[in-house]
Amino acid sequence: MTVEPKRPPLTDLPEWKALGEHFRKIRDVHLREFFAGDPKRGERFAVEDAGLYLDYSKNRITGETLALLVALAEACGLSQRIEAMFRGEKINTTEGRAALHVALRMPRGRPVFVDGQDVGSAMHEVLDRMADFAGRVRDGAWKGYTGKRIRNVINIGIGGSDLGPVMAYEALRHYSRRDMTFRFVSNIDGTDFAEAARDLNAEETLFIVSSKTFTTVETMTNARTARRWTVQALGGDERSVARHFVAVSTNAGEVAKFGIDTAHMFGFWDWVGGRYSMDSAIGLSTMIAIGPENFRAMLDGFHAMDEHFRTAPFARNLPALMGLLSVWYNNFFGAQTSAVLPYDRYLKRFPAYLQQLTMESNGKHVTLEGAYVDYETGPVFWGEPGTNGQHSFYQLLHQGTKLVPCDFIGFCRTLNPLGNHHDLLMANLFAQTEALALGRTEDELRAEGTPDRLVAHRICKGNRPSNTILGEELTPGTLGRLVALYEHSVFTQGVVWQIDSFDQWGVELGKVLAKKIVAELGETGEPDLRHDSSTNALIRRYRRFRPPQ
Ligand code: F6P
């Protein structure tokens, strides 16, 4: 287990203090001034690498800010931490595990060491088995119990075992088998399963039960319901399970106990965190949808961004820059939230995916050594695809009292060229970043003849920061690059905040309490409730009004 060296408190670092000083000097400078003072700002504060273009010029920074942020990253040991991650050190200290998702996308033949063992060949063996299975499902060689080919695939999983697969399926739908149906069941609410299965023929339906632990109550409850649904529809024969269920897990014992043949299990490892697992076997549904070659292209995209993160100097390193800018707003400007606004319909689940990645990783209140932090950590992350958001919450972004740094994501070419739709879409993206940055002044409004009584209402103060991430086209490789960009940005932030970005102890308490309450809901007599008075009253009321047991 890696022993964490004692480090000085973050806020005592001279680099942190220097940023504080610098903040006081530039906090009131308007982006209009920055752009007016430097006609080349838009090019100067932009980087193109690993297949993505990042324009970060509409941020409230100067060259000095950048230098100070980079100095902070160095002082926090970002270079060493990156190397430690890539070397497979146990950087997830509270769980005593490596966080080696970068290994999942290494090209064949590159050794990957965990605990002194090369796991590269095991990893590629799983990928090969996945490719073989995906190929057989896609070409109809894998048959259901009654001999029919599989036309429907339902992934059952939650958190990292759901959000990655569903996001990737939606994002890469253009590349997917259109003659097959893909659905995703995650919620323990029975409605999720009922609606996903209601119009499907069980003879043609394959369930992928995806769970790292294979003990998660939501997933196991849904998986048992799916098994009942299948067996019942296929004449009550339990043998049908073997043709209609496969598992993705690290826990062969529980998979076997559930009744799935471990020959039909695709494994991964404890050094792959749930929210970092969409490129492991957890991506099986993605691979069936888009095919093994496209899946490989996605992994190559991830890898290109990994290499960029590992080798590029921080001042030209996309994930490091994005992570440091996030620290800048979070800790110096006091921004509480951060928005991601993809201008591509296929990325509609990307914000939800990023919510787990960012908030489960960096929603932490103690340092690696267990000391309470006296500074803010991860912001609330949220978003919606453009342009829909423009007609709902953008009002607050433009004129509200809160500072919300935004990431805009768009592509130069659309996968669905229809008239001038794409130019209109992208014009909106560019216009929003411009409007947020520059705003509209009183003078401009008066010159336009705005009536006096409306001037104040129509002023947009601007000075609202954003990044723009521009890709050429949404391909499997681009998606891999994008996800890795955010993974490493989250990592950068976690390193600065000195927290463990790879554990998630906070989710335990609710699970423990739910277990207790399930037992109380199941009691035939009046249960002896010992919660707070609110929870007691809610449980009693629920018991009174639910259907008779
Ligand atoms: O509840 C948190 C969590 O542990 C996530 O981190 C994880 O992605 C999810 O539950 C699902 O876990 P599993 O894949 O083990 O079912």
Coordinates of C-alpha atoms and ligand atoms in Angstrom, one line a residue:
M1 CA 0.0 0.0 0.0
T2 CA 1.3 3.4 -0.9
V3 CA 2.1 5.5 2.1
E4 CA 1.0 9.1 1.6
P5 CA 3.8 11.5 2.3
K6 CA 2.8 14.2 4.8
R7 CA 2.2 17.3 2.7
P8 CA 1.8 20.9 3.8
P9 CA -1.8 22.1 4.0
L10 CA -2.9 23.3 0.6
T11 CA -3.7 26.8 1.8
D12 CA -0.3 27.2 3.3
L13 CA 1.5 26.7 0.0
P14 CA 3.2 29.8 -1.3
E15 CA 1.8 29.0 -4.7
W16 CA -1.8 29.1 -3.2
K17 CA -1.1 32.3 -1.5
A18 CA 0.3 33.8 -4.7
L19 CA -2.9 32.9 -6.5
G20 CA -4.9 34.6 -3.8
E21 CA -2.9 37.8 -4.2
H22 CA -3.2 37.6 -7.9
F23 CA -7.0 37.0 -7.7
R24 CA -7.4 40.2 -5.7
K25 CA -5.7 42.1 -8.5
I26 CA -7.7 40.7 -11.5
R27 CA -11.0 39.7 -10.1
D28 CA -12.7 42.8 -11.3
V29 CA -11.1 43.0 -14.7
H30 CA -13.7 42.4 -17.5
L31 CA -13.2 39.9 -20.3
R32 CA -13.9 42.8 -22.6
E33 CA -10.7 44.4 -21.3
F34 CA -8.7 41.2 -21.7
F35 CA -9.8 40.8 -25.3
A36 CA -9.4 44.5 -26.2
G37 CA -5.8 44.5 -24.7
D38 CA -4.7 41.4 -26.7
P39 CA -6.0 40.9 -30.2
K40 CA -4.5 37.5 -30.3
R41 CA -6.0 36.3 -27.0
G42 CA -8.3 33.8 -28.8
E43 CA -5.4 32.1 -30.3
R44 CA -3.0 32.5 -27.4
F45 CA -5.3 30.8 -25.0
A46 CA -6.2 27.8 -27.1
V47 CA -4.6 24.4 -27.5
E48 CA -5.1 21.7 -30.1
D49 CA -3.9 18.2 -29.3
A50 CA -5.0 14.6 -29.1
G51 CA -7.7 15.4 -31.6
L52 CA -9.5 18.1 -29.7
Y53 CA -9.3 21.9 -29.8
L54 CA -9.8 23.7 -26.5
D55 CA -10.4 27.4 -26.5
Y56 CA -10.0 28.7 -23.0
S57 CA -9.5 32.4 -23.8
K58 CA -13.0 33.3 -22.5
N59 CA -11.8 32.6 -18.9
R60 CA -10.9 35.3 -16.4
I61 CA -7.2 34.7 -16.6
T62 CA -4.0 36.3 -17.8
G63 CA -0.7 34.7 -18.7
E64 CA 0.3 35.2 -15.1
T65 CA -2.8 33.4 -13.8
L66 CA -1.8 30.5 -16.0
A67 CA 1.8 30.5 -14.8
L68 CA 0.6 30.6 -11.1
L69 CA -1.9 27.7 -11.7
V70 CA 0.8 25.6 -13.3
A71 CA 3.2 26.4 -10.4
L72 CA 0.4 25.2 -8.0
A73 CA 0.0 22.0 -10.0
E74 CA 3.8 21.4 -9.7
A75 CA 3.8 22.2 -6.0
C76 CA 1.0 19.7 -5.5
G77 CA 3.0 17.0 -7.2
L78 CA 0.8 16.6 -10.2
S79 CA 3.6 15.3 -12.4
Q80 CA 4.5 12.7 -9.8
R81 CA 0.9 11.7 -9.2
I82 CA 0.3 11.2 -12.9
E83 CA 3.4 8.9 -13.0
A84 CA 2.1 7.1 -9.9
M85 CA -1.3 6.5 -11.6
F86 CA 0.3 5.2 -14.8
R87 CA 2.7 3.0 -12.8
G88 CA -0.2 1.3 -11.2
E89 CA 0.6 2.5 -7.7
K90 CA -2.2 2.3 -5.1
I91 CA -3.2 5.9 -5.4
N92 CA -6.7 5.0 -4.1
T93 CA -5.3 4.9 -0.6
T94 CA -8.5 4.4 1.4
E95 CA -9.3 1.3 -0.5
G96 CA -5.7 0.2 -1.0
R97 CA -6.1 0.0 -4.8
A98 CA -4.5 1.2 -8.0
A99 CA -6.7 3.4 -10.3
L100 CA -5.4 2.1 -13.5
H101 CA -8.2 2.7 -16.0
V102 CA -5.6 4.1 -18.3
A103 CA -4.3 0.5 -18.7
L104 CA -7.7 -0.5 -20.3
R105 CA -6.9 1.4 -23.4
M106 CA -3.2 0.5 -23.8
P107 CA -2.5 -0.9 -27.2
R108 CA -1.8 -4.6 -27.4
G109 CA 1.7 -5.7 -26.5
R110 CA 2.3 -2.8 -24.0
P111 CA 3.0 -4.3 -20.6
V112 CA 0.7 -3.1 -17.7
F113 CA 1.9 -3.8 -14.2
V114 CA -0.2 -4.1 -11.1
D115 CA 1.5 -5.4 -8.0
G116 CA 4.5 -6.4 -10.1
Q117 CA 2.3 -8.5 -12.5
D118 CA 1.8 -7.8 -16.1
V119 CA -2.0 -7.7 -16.6
G120 CA -1.8 -6.6 -20.2
S121 CA -2.4 -10.0 -21.7
A122 CA -5.4 -10.8 -19.3
M123 CA -6.9 -7.5 -20.3
H124 CA -6.6 -8.2 -24.1
E125 CA -7.9 -11.7 -23.5
V126 CA -11.1 -10.2 -22.1
L127 CA -11.4 -7.7 -25.0
D128 CA -11.0 -10.6 -27.4
R129 CA -13.7 -12.7 -25.7
M130 CA -15.9 -9.6 -25.7
A131 CA -15.3 -9.1 -29.4
D132 CA -16.0 -12.8 -30.2
F133 CA -19.2 -12.7 -28.2
A134 CA -20.3 -9.3 -29.6
G135 CA -19.6 -10.6 -33.1
R136 CA -21.8 -13.7 -32.5
V137 CA -24.7 -11.7 -31.1
R138 CA -24.4 -9.2 -34.0
D139 CA -24.3 -11.9 -36.7
G140 CA -27.0 -14.0 -35.2
A141 CA -24.7 -17.0 -34.3
W142 CA -25.6 -16.6 -30.6
K143 CA -29.1 -17.9 -30.4
G144 CA -31.7 -17.5 -27.7
Y145 CA -33.1 -20.6 -25.9
T146 CA -35.8 -21.2 -28.6
G147 CA -33.3 -20.8 -31.4
K148 CA -34.2 -17.2 -32.3
R149 CA -31.5 -14.7 -32.9
I150 CA -31.0 -11.9 -30.3
R151 CA -32.6 -8.6 -31.4
N152 CA -32.7 -6.8 -28.0
V153 CA -30.0 -6.2 -25.5
I154 CA -30.8 -4.9 -22.0
N155 CA -27.9 -3.8 -19.8
I156 CA -28.8 -4.1 -16.1
G157 CA -26.5 -2.0 -13.9
I158 CA -26.3 1.2 -11.9
G159 CA -23.9 4.1 -11.4
G160 CA -20.7 3.3 -13.3
S161 CA -22.2 0.1 -14.5
D162 CA -25.0 2.0 -16.2
L163 CA -24.1 5.6 -16.9
G164 CA -21.1 4.8 -19.1
P165 CA -22.9 2.2 -21.2
V166 CA -26.1 4.3 -21.7
M167 CA -24.1 7.5 -22.4
A168 CA -21.8 5.7 -24.9
Y169 CA -24.8 4.0 -26.6
E170 CA -26.6 7.3 -27.0
A171 CA -23.4 9.1 -28.1
L172 CA -22.5 6.5 -30.7
R173 CA -26.0 5.6 -31.8
H174 CA -25.1 6.7 -35.3
Y175 CA -22.6 3.8 -35.4
S176 CA -24.9 1.3 -33.8
R177 CA -26.8 -1.7 -35.2
R178 CA -30.1 -0.1 -36.1
D179 CA -31.9 -3.4 -36.4
M180 CA -31.3 -4.1 -32.7
T181 CA -32.8 -2.5 -29.7
F182 CA -30.6 -1.5 -26.7
R183 CA -32.1 -0.6 -23.4
F184 CA -30.7 0.2 -19.9
V185 CA -32.3 -0.7 -16.6
S186 CA -30.8 0.9 -13.5
N187 CA -33.4 2.1 -11.1
I188 CA -34.8 -0.1 -8.4
D189 CA -38.1 1.4 -9.2
G190 CA -40.0 -1.5 -10.9
T191 CA -41.2 1.0 -13.5
D192 CA -37.7 1.0 -15.0
F193 CA -37.8 -2.7 -15.8
A194 CA -41.4 -2.9 -16.6
E195 CA -41.1 -0.1 -19.2
A196 CA -37.9 -1.5 -20.7
A197 CA -39.3 -5.0 -21.2
R198 CA -42.9 -4.4 -21.9
D199 CA -42.8 -4.6 -25.7
L200 CA -40.0 -7.0 -26.1
N201 CA -40.0 -10.7 -26.9
A202 CA -38.1 -12.6 -24.3
E203 CA -37.0 -15.2 -26.9
E204 CA -35.0 -12.4 -28.6
T205 CA -33.8 -10.6 -25.5
L206 CA -30.3 -10.8 -24.0
F207 CA -29.6 -9.4 -20.5
I208 CA -26.2 -8.2 -19.6
V209 CA -26.0 -8.0 -15.8
S210 CA -23.2 -5.5 -15.2
S211 CA -22.0 -5.0 -11.6
K212 CA -18.4 -4.7 -10.4
T213 CA -19.4 -6.2 -7.0
F214 CA -22.4 -8.2 -8.1
T215 CA -24.0 -7.4 -4.8
T216 CA -25.6 -4.0 -5.6
V217 CA -29.2 -4.2 -4.4
E218 CA -30.7 -2.3 -7.4
T219 CA -28.9 -4.4 -10.0
M220 CA -29.5 -7.7 -8.3
T221 CA -33.2 -7.0 -7.7
N222 CA -33.6 -6.0 -11.4
A223 CA -31.5 -9.0 -12.5
R224 CA -33.8 -11.4 -10.5
T225 CA -36.9 -9.8 -11.9
A226 CA -35.4 -10.2 -15.4
R227 CA -34.7 -13.8 -14.8
R228 CA -38.3 -14.4 -13.6
W229 CA -39.6 -12.6 -16.7
T230 CA -37.4 -14.6 -19.0
V231 CA -38.0 -18.0 -17.5
Q232 CA -41.8 -17.4 -17.3
A233 CA -41.9 -16.3 -20.9
L234 CA -39.8 -19.3 -22.0
G235 CA -42.0 -22.0 -20.5
G236 CA -40.6 -22.1 -17.0
D237 CA -37.4 -23.7 -18.0
E238 CA -34.4 -22.4 -15.9
R239 CA -32.0 -23.6 -18.6
S240 CA -33.1 -20.7 -20.6
V241 CA -31.1 -18.4 -18.3
A242 CA -27.8 -19.6 -19.9
R243 CA -28.8 -18.3 -23.3
H244 CA -30.3 -15.0 -22.2
F245 CA -28.0 -13.8 -19.4
V246 CA -24.4 -12.9 -19.4
A247 CA -22.5 -11.1 -16.6
V248 CA -19.8 -8.4 -16.4
S249 CA -18.2 -8.4 -13.0
T250 CA -15.1 -8.8 -10.8
N251 CA -16.9 -11.3 -8.6
A252 CA -17.1 -14.7 -10.2
G253 CA -18.5 -16.3 -7.0
E254 CA -21.6 -14.1 -6.9
V255 CA -22.1 -14.5 -10.7
A256 CA -22.1 -18.3 -10.3
K257 CA -24.5 -18.0 -7.3
F258 CA -26.9 -16.0 -9.4
G259 CA -27.0 -18.9 -11.9
I260 CA -24.9 -17.4 -14.7
D261 CA -22.3 -19.7 -16.1
T262 CA -18.9 -18.1 -15.5
A263 CA -18.0 -19.1 -19.0
H264 CA -20.4 -16.3 -19.9
M265 CA -18.9 -13.8 -17.6
F266 CA -16.6 -11.0 -18.7
G267 CA -14.2 -9.9 -16.0
F268 CA -12.4 -6.8 -15.0
W269 CA -10.4 -5.9 -12.0
D270 CA -10.6 -4.0 -8.7
W271 CA -8.2 -1.4 -10.0
V272 CA -11.0 -0.2 -12.4
G273 CA -13.3 2.1 -10.5
G274 CA -17.0 1.9 -11.4
R275 CA -17.1 5.4 -12.8
Y276 CA -13.9 4.7 -14.8
S277 CA -15.2 1.5 -16.3
M278 CA -17.0 2.2 -19.5
D279 CA -14.0 1.1 -21.5
S280 CA -13.7 -2.2 -19.6
A281 CA -16.0 -5.2 -20.1
I282 CA -18.7 -2.9 -18.6
G283 CA -18.7 -1.6 -22.2
L284 CA -20.0 -4.9 -23.6
S285 CA -23.4 -3.5 -24.6
T286 CA -21.5 -0.6 -26.3
M287 CA -19.4 -3.2 -28.2
I288 CA -22.5 -5.2 -29.3
A289 CA -24.1 -1.9 -30.5
I290 CA -21.2 -0.4 -32.4
G291 CA -19.0 -3.5 -33.1
P292 CA -15.6 -4.4 -31.9
E293 CA -13.7 -2.2 -34.4
N294 CA -15.5 0.9 -33.4
F295 CA -15.0 0.0 -29.7
R296 CA -11.3 -0.3 -30.4
A297 CA -11.3 3.1 -32.1
M298 CA -13.0 4.5 -28.9
L299 CA -10.2 2.9 -26.8
D300 CA -7.6 4.4 -29.1
G301 CA -9.2 7.8 -28.5
F302 CA -9.0 7.4 -24.8
H303 CA -5.3 6.3 -25.1
A304 CA -4.5 9.4 -27.3
M305 CA -5.7 11.6 -24.5
D306 CA -3.9 9.6 -21.8
E307 CA -0.6 10.0 -23.6
H308 CA -1.3 13.7 -24.1
F309 CA -2.0 14.1 -20.3
R310 CA 1.1 12.1 -19.4
T311 CA 3.5 13.9 -21.7
A312 CA 2.3 17.5 -22.5
P313 CA 3.6 20.4 -20.4
F314 CA 0.8 21.6 -18.1
A315 CA 0.5 24.9 -19.9
R316 CA -0.4 23.1 -23.1
N317 CA -2.1 20.1 -21.5
L318 CA -5.9 20.0 -22.1
P319 CA -7.0 18.1 -19.0
A320 CA -4.5 19.8 -16.7
L321 CA -5.7 23.2 -17.9
M322 CA -9.4 22.4 -17.5
G323 CA -8.7 21.0 -14.0
L324 CA -6.7 24.0 -13.0
L325 CA -9.3 26.4 -14.3
S326 CA -11.9 24.6 -12.3
V327 CA -9.8 25.0 -9.2
W328 CA -9.5 28.8 -10.1
Y329 CA -13.2 29.3 -10.1
N330 CA -14.1 26.9 -7.3
N331 CA -11.6 28.1 -4.8
F332 CA -10.9 31.8 -5.7
F333 CA -14.1 33.0 -7.3
G334 CA -16.2 30.9 -5.0
A335 CA -18.2 29.3 -7.9
Q336 CA -20.4 26.5 -6.5
T337 CA -21.4 24.8 -9.7
S338 CA -20.0 24.1 -13.1
A339 CA -22.1 23.4 -16.3
V340 CA -21.4 21.2 -19.3
L341 CA -23.4 22.2 -22.4
P342 CA -22.9 19.8 -25.3
Y343 CA -24.2 21.1 -28.7
D344 CA -24.8 17.7 -30.0
R345 CA -28.0 15.7 -29.4
Y346 CA -26.1 12.5 -29.3
L347 CA -24.3 13.7 -26.1
K348 CA -27.6 14.1 -24.2
R349 CA -26.5 11.8 -21.4
F350 CA -23.0 13.2 -21.2
P351 CA -23.8 15.6 -18.4
A352 CA -25.4 12.8 -16.3
Y353 CA -22.3 10.7 -17.0
L354 CA -20.1 13.5 -15.9
Q355 CA -22.1 14.0 -12.7
Q356 CA -21.0 10.7 -11.4
L357 CA -17.4 11.1 -12.7
T358 CA -16.9 14.5 -11.2
M359 CA -19.1 14.4 -8.0
E360 CA -18.5 10.9 -6.8
S361 CA -14.8 11.5 -7.4
N362 CA -14.3 14.9 -5.9
G363 CA -17.2 15.3 -3.5
K364 CA -14.8 14.8 -0.5
H365 CA -14.3 16.6 2.8
V366 CA -11.0 15.1 4.0
T367 CA -7.5 15.0 2.6
L368 CA -5.7 11.8 1.8
E369 CA -4.4 11.8 5.3
G370 CA -7.9 12.2 6.7
A371 CA -7.7 15.9 7.8
Y372 CA -10.8 18.0 7.2
V373 CA -10.3 20.4 4.3
D374 CA -10.6 24.1 5.0
Y375 CA -11.3 24.9 1.4
E376 CA -13.9 24.0 -1.2
T377 CA -13.6 20.7 -3.1
G378 CA -15.6 19.5 -6.1
P379 CA -18.3 21.8 -7.5
V380 CA -21.9 20.7 -8.3
F381 CA -21.8 19.5 -11.9
W382 CA -24.8 19.8 -14.2
G383 CA -25.9 20.5 -17.7
E384 CA -28.2 19.8 -20.7
P385 CA -27.6 19.7 -24.4
G386 CA -27.8 23.0 -26.3
T387 CA -29.9 24.6 -27.6
N388 CA -32.6 23.4 -25.3
G389 CA -30.9 24.8 -22.2
Q390 CA -30.9 28.2 -23.9
H391 CA -34.7 28.2 -23.6
S392 CA -34.7 27.2 -20.0
F393 CA -31.8 27.9 -17.6
Y394 CA -29.5 30.1 -19.6
Q395 CA -31.3 33.2 -18.3
L396 CA -29.6 32.6 -15.0
L397 CA -26.3 32.0 -16.6
H398 CA -26.5 35.4 -18.3
Q399 CA -28.2 37.6 -15.7
G400 CA -28.4 35.6 -12.5
T401 CA -26.3 36.5 -9.4
K402 CA -24.3 33.3 -9.5
L403 CA -21.1 32.7 -11.4
V404 CA -21.3 29.4 -13.4
P405 CA -18.3 28.5 -15.4
C406 CA -19.4 26.6 -18.5
D407 CA -17.9 24.0 -20.9
F408 CA -19.4 24.2 -24.4
I409 CA -18.8 21.2 -26.6
G410 CA -19.4 21.1 -30.3
F411 CA -18.3 19.6 -33.6
C412 CA -17.4 21.1 -37.0
R413 CA -19.3 18.4 -38.9
T414 CA -22.6 16.9 -38.0
L415 CA -23.5 13.2 -38.5
N416 CA -26.9 14.3 -39.7
P417 CA -26.6 17.0 -42.3
L418 CA -30.0 18.5 -42.7
G419 CA -30.3 21.8 -44.5
N420 CA -28.7 24.5 -42.3
H421 CA -29.5 22.9 -39.0
H422 CA -25.8 22.5 -38.1
D423 CA -24.8 26.1 -38.9
L424 CA -27.7 27.3 -36.8
L425 CA -26.7 25.0 -33.9
M426 CA -23.1 26.0 -34.0
A427 CA -23.9 29.7 -34.4
N428 CA -25.8 29.4 -31.2
L429 CA -22.9 27.8 -29.4
F430 CA -20.5 30.5 -30.5
A431 CA -23.0 33.2 -29.8
Q432 CA -23.6 32.0 -26.2
T433 CA -19.9 32.0 -25.4
E434 CA -19.6 35.5 -26.8
A435 CA -22.7 36.8 -25.0
L436 CA -21.6 35.3 -21.7
A437 CA -18.1 36.7 -22.0
L438 CA -18.8 40.2 -23.3
G439 CA -22.4 40.8 -22.3
R440 CA -24.3 44.0 -23.4
T441 CA -23.6 47.4 -21.9
E442 CA -25.9 50.2 -21.0
D443 CA -24.3 52.4 -23.7
E444 CA -25.0 49.8 -26.3
L445 CA -28.6 49.4 -25.2
R446 CA -29.2 53.2 -25.3
A447 CA -27.5 53.5 -28.7
E448 CA -30.0 50.8 -29.9
G449 CA -32.9 53.0 -28.6
T450 CA -33.9 50.8 -25.6
P451 CA -36.5 52.6 -23.5
D452 CA -35.2 53.9 -20.2
R453 CA -37.4 51.7 -18.1
L454 CA -36.0 48.6 -19.7
V455 CA -32.3 49.4 -19.9
A456 CA -31.4 47.9 -16.5
H457 CA -33.5 44.8 -17.3
R458 CA -31.7 44.2 -20.6
I459 CA -28.1 44.8 -19.5
C460 CA -26.0 41.6 -19.5
K461 CA -22.9 42.3 -17.5
G462 CA -20.9 39.5 -19.2
N463 CA -17.6 38.5 -17.7
R464 CA -19.0 34.9 -17.4
P465 CA -16.3 32.4 -18.2
S466 CA -16.4 29.4 -20.5
N467 CA -14.3 26.8 -22.2
T468 CA -15.1 25.7 -25.8
I469 CA -14.2 22.2 -26.8
L470 CA -14.4 21.8 -30.5
G471 CA -14.0 18.4 -32.2
E472 CA -14.1 17.7 -35.9
E473 CA -16.9 15.1 -35.7
L474 CA -18.4 12.8 -33.1
T475 CA -16.7 9.5 -33.7
P476 CA -16.0 6.6 -31.3
G477 CA -12.4 8.0 -31.0
T478 CA -13.7 11.5 -30.2
L479 CA -15.9 10.1 -27.5
G480 CA -12.9 8.3 -26.0
R481 CA -10.9 11.5 -26.1
L482 CA -13.7 13.5 -24.5
V483 CA -14.2 11.1 -21.6
A484 CA -10.5 10.8 -20.9
L485 CA -10.3 14.6 -21.0
Y486 CA -12.8 14.9 -18.2
E487 CA -11.3 11.9 -16.3
H488 CA -7.9 13.6 -16.2
S489 CA -9.3 17.0 -15.4
V490 CA -11.1 15.5 -12.4
F491 CA -7.8 13.8 -11.4
T492 CA -5.9 17.1 -11.7
Q493 CA -8.5 18.8 -9.4
G494 CA -8.3 15.9 -6.9
V495 CA -4.5 16.1 -6.8
V496 CA -4.6 19.9 -6.0
W497 CA -7.3 19.4 -3.3
Q498 CA -5.2 16.5 -1.9
I499 CA -8.2 14.1 -1.8
D500 CA -8.8 10.5 -2.8
S501 CA -10.7 10.9 -6.1
F502 CA -11.2 7.1 -6.3
D503 CA -13.2 6.1 -3.3
Q504 CA -16.9 6.9 -2.5
W505 CA -17.5 6.2 1.2
G506 CA -20.3 8.8 1.4
V507 CA -22.7 6.5 -0.5
E508 CA -22.5 3.8 2.2
L509 CA -24.6 5.4 5.0
G510 CA -27.8 5.6 2.9
K511 CA -27.4 2.0 1.8
V512 CA -27.1 0.8 5.4
L513 CA -30.1 2.8 6.6
A514 CA -32.2 1.6 3.6
K515 CA -31.5 -2.1 4.6
K516 CA -32.8 -1.4 8.1
I517 CA -35.9 0.3 6.7
V518 CA -36.6 -2.5 4.2
A519 CA -36.8 -4.9 7.2
E520 CA -39.2 -2.5 9.0
L521 CA -41.4 -2.2 5.9
G522 CA -41.6 -6.0 5.8
E523 CA -42.7 -6.5 9.4
T524 CA -46.2 -7.8 9.9
G525 CA -46.9 -6.1 13.2
E526 CA -46.2 -2.4 14.0
P527 CA -42.4 -2.1 13.9
D528 CA -40.5 -0.6 16.7
L529 CA -39.2 2.5 14.9
R530 CA -36.2 4.3 16.3
H531 CA -35.4 6.8 13.7
D532 CA -35.9 10.6 14.0
S533 CA -39.5 11.6 14.3
S534 CA -39.7 12.7 10.6
T535 CA -38.5 9.3 9.3
N536 CA -40.7 7.4 11.7
A537 CA -43.8 9.4 10.6
L538 CA -43.0 8.9 6.9
I539 CA -42.5 5.1 7.4
R540 CA -45.8 4.8 9.3
R541 CA -47.7 6.8 6.7
Y542 CA -46.3 4.7 3.9
R543 CA -47.2 1.5 5.6
R544 CA -50.8 2.8 6.2
F545 CA -51.4 3.8 2.6
R546 CA -49.6 1.1 0.6
P547 CA -51.7 -1.8 -0.8
P548 CA -52.5 -4.5 1.8
Q549 CA -49.6 -6.9 2.1
Ligands
F6P1 O1 -23.1 3.5 -5.1 C1 -21.9 3.8 -5.6 C2 -21.3 2.7 -6.5 O2 -20.4 1.9 -5.7 C3 -20.6 3.3 -7.7 O3 -19.4 3.8 -7.4 C4 -20.7 2.2 -8.7 O4 -20.5 2.7 -10.0 C5 -22.1 1.7 -8.4 O5 -22.3 1.8 -7.0 C6 -22.4 0.4 -8.9 O6 -21.6 -0.6 -8.3 P1 -21.5 -2.1 -9.0 O7 -20.9 -2.0 -10.3 O8 -20.6 -2.8 -8.0 O9 -22.9 -2.7 -9.0

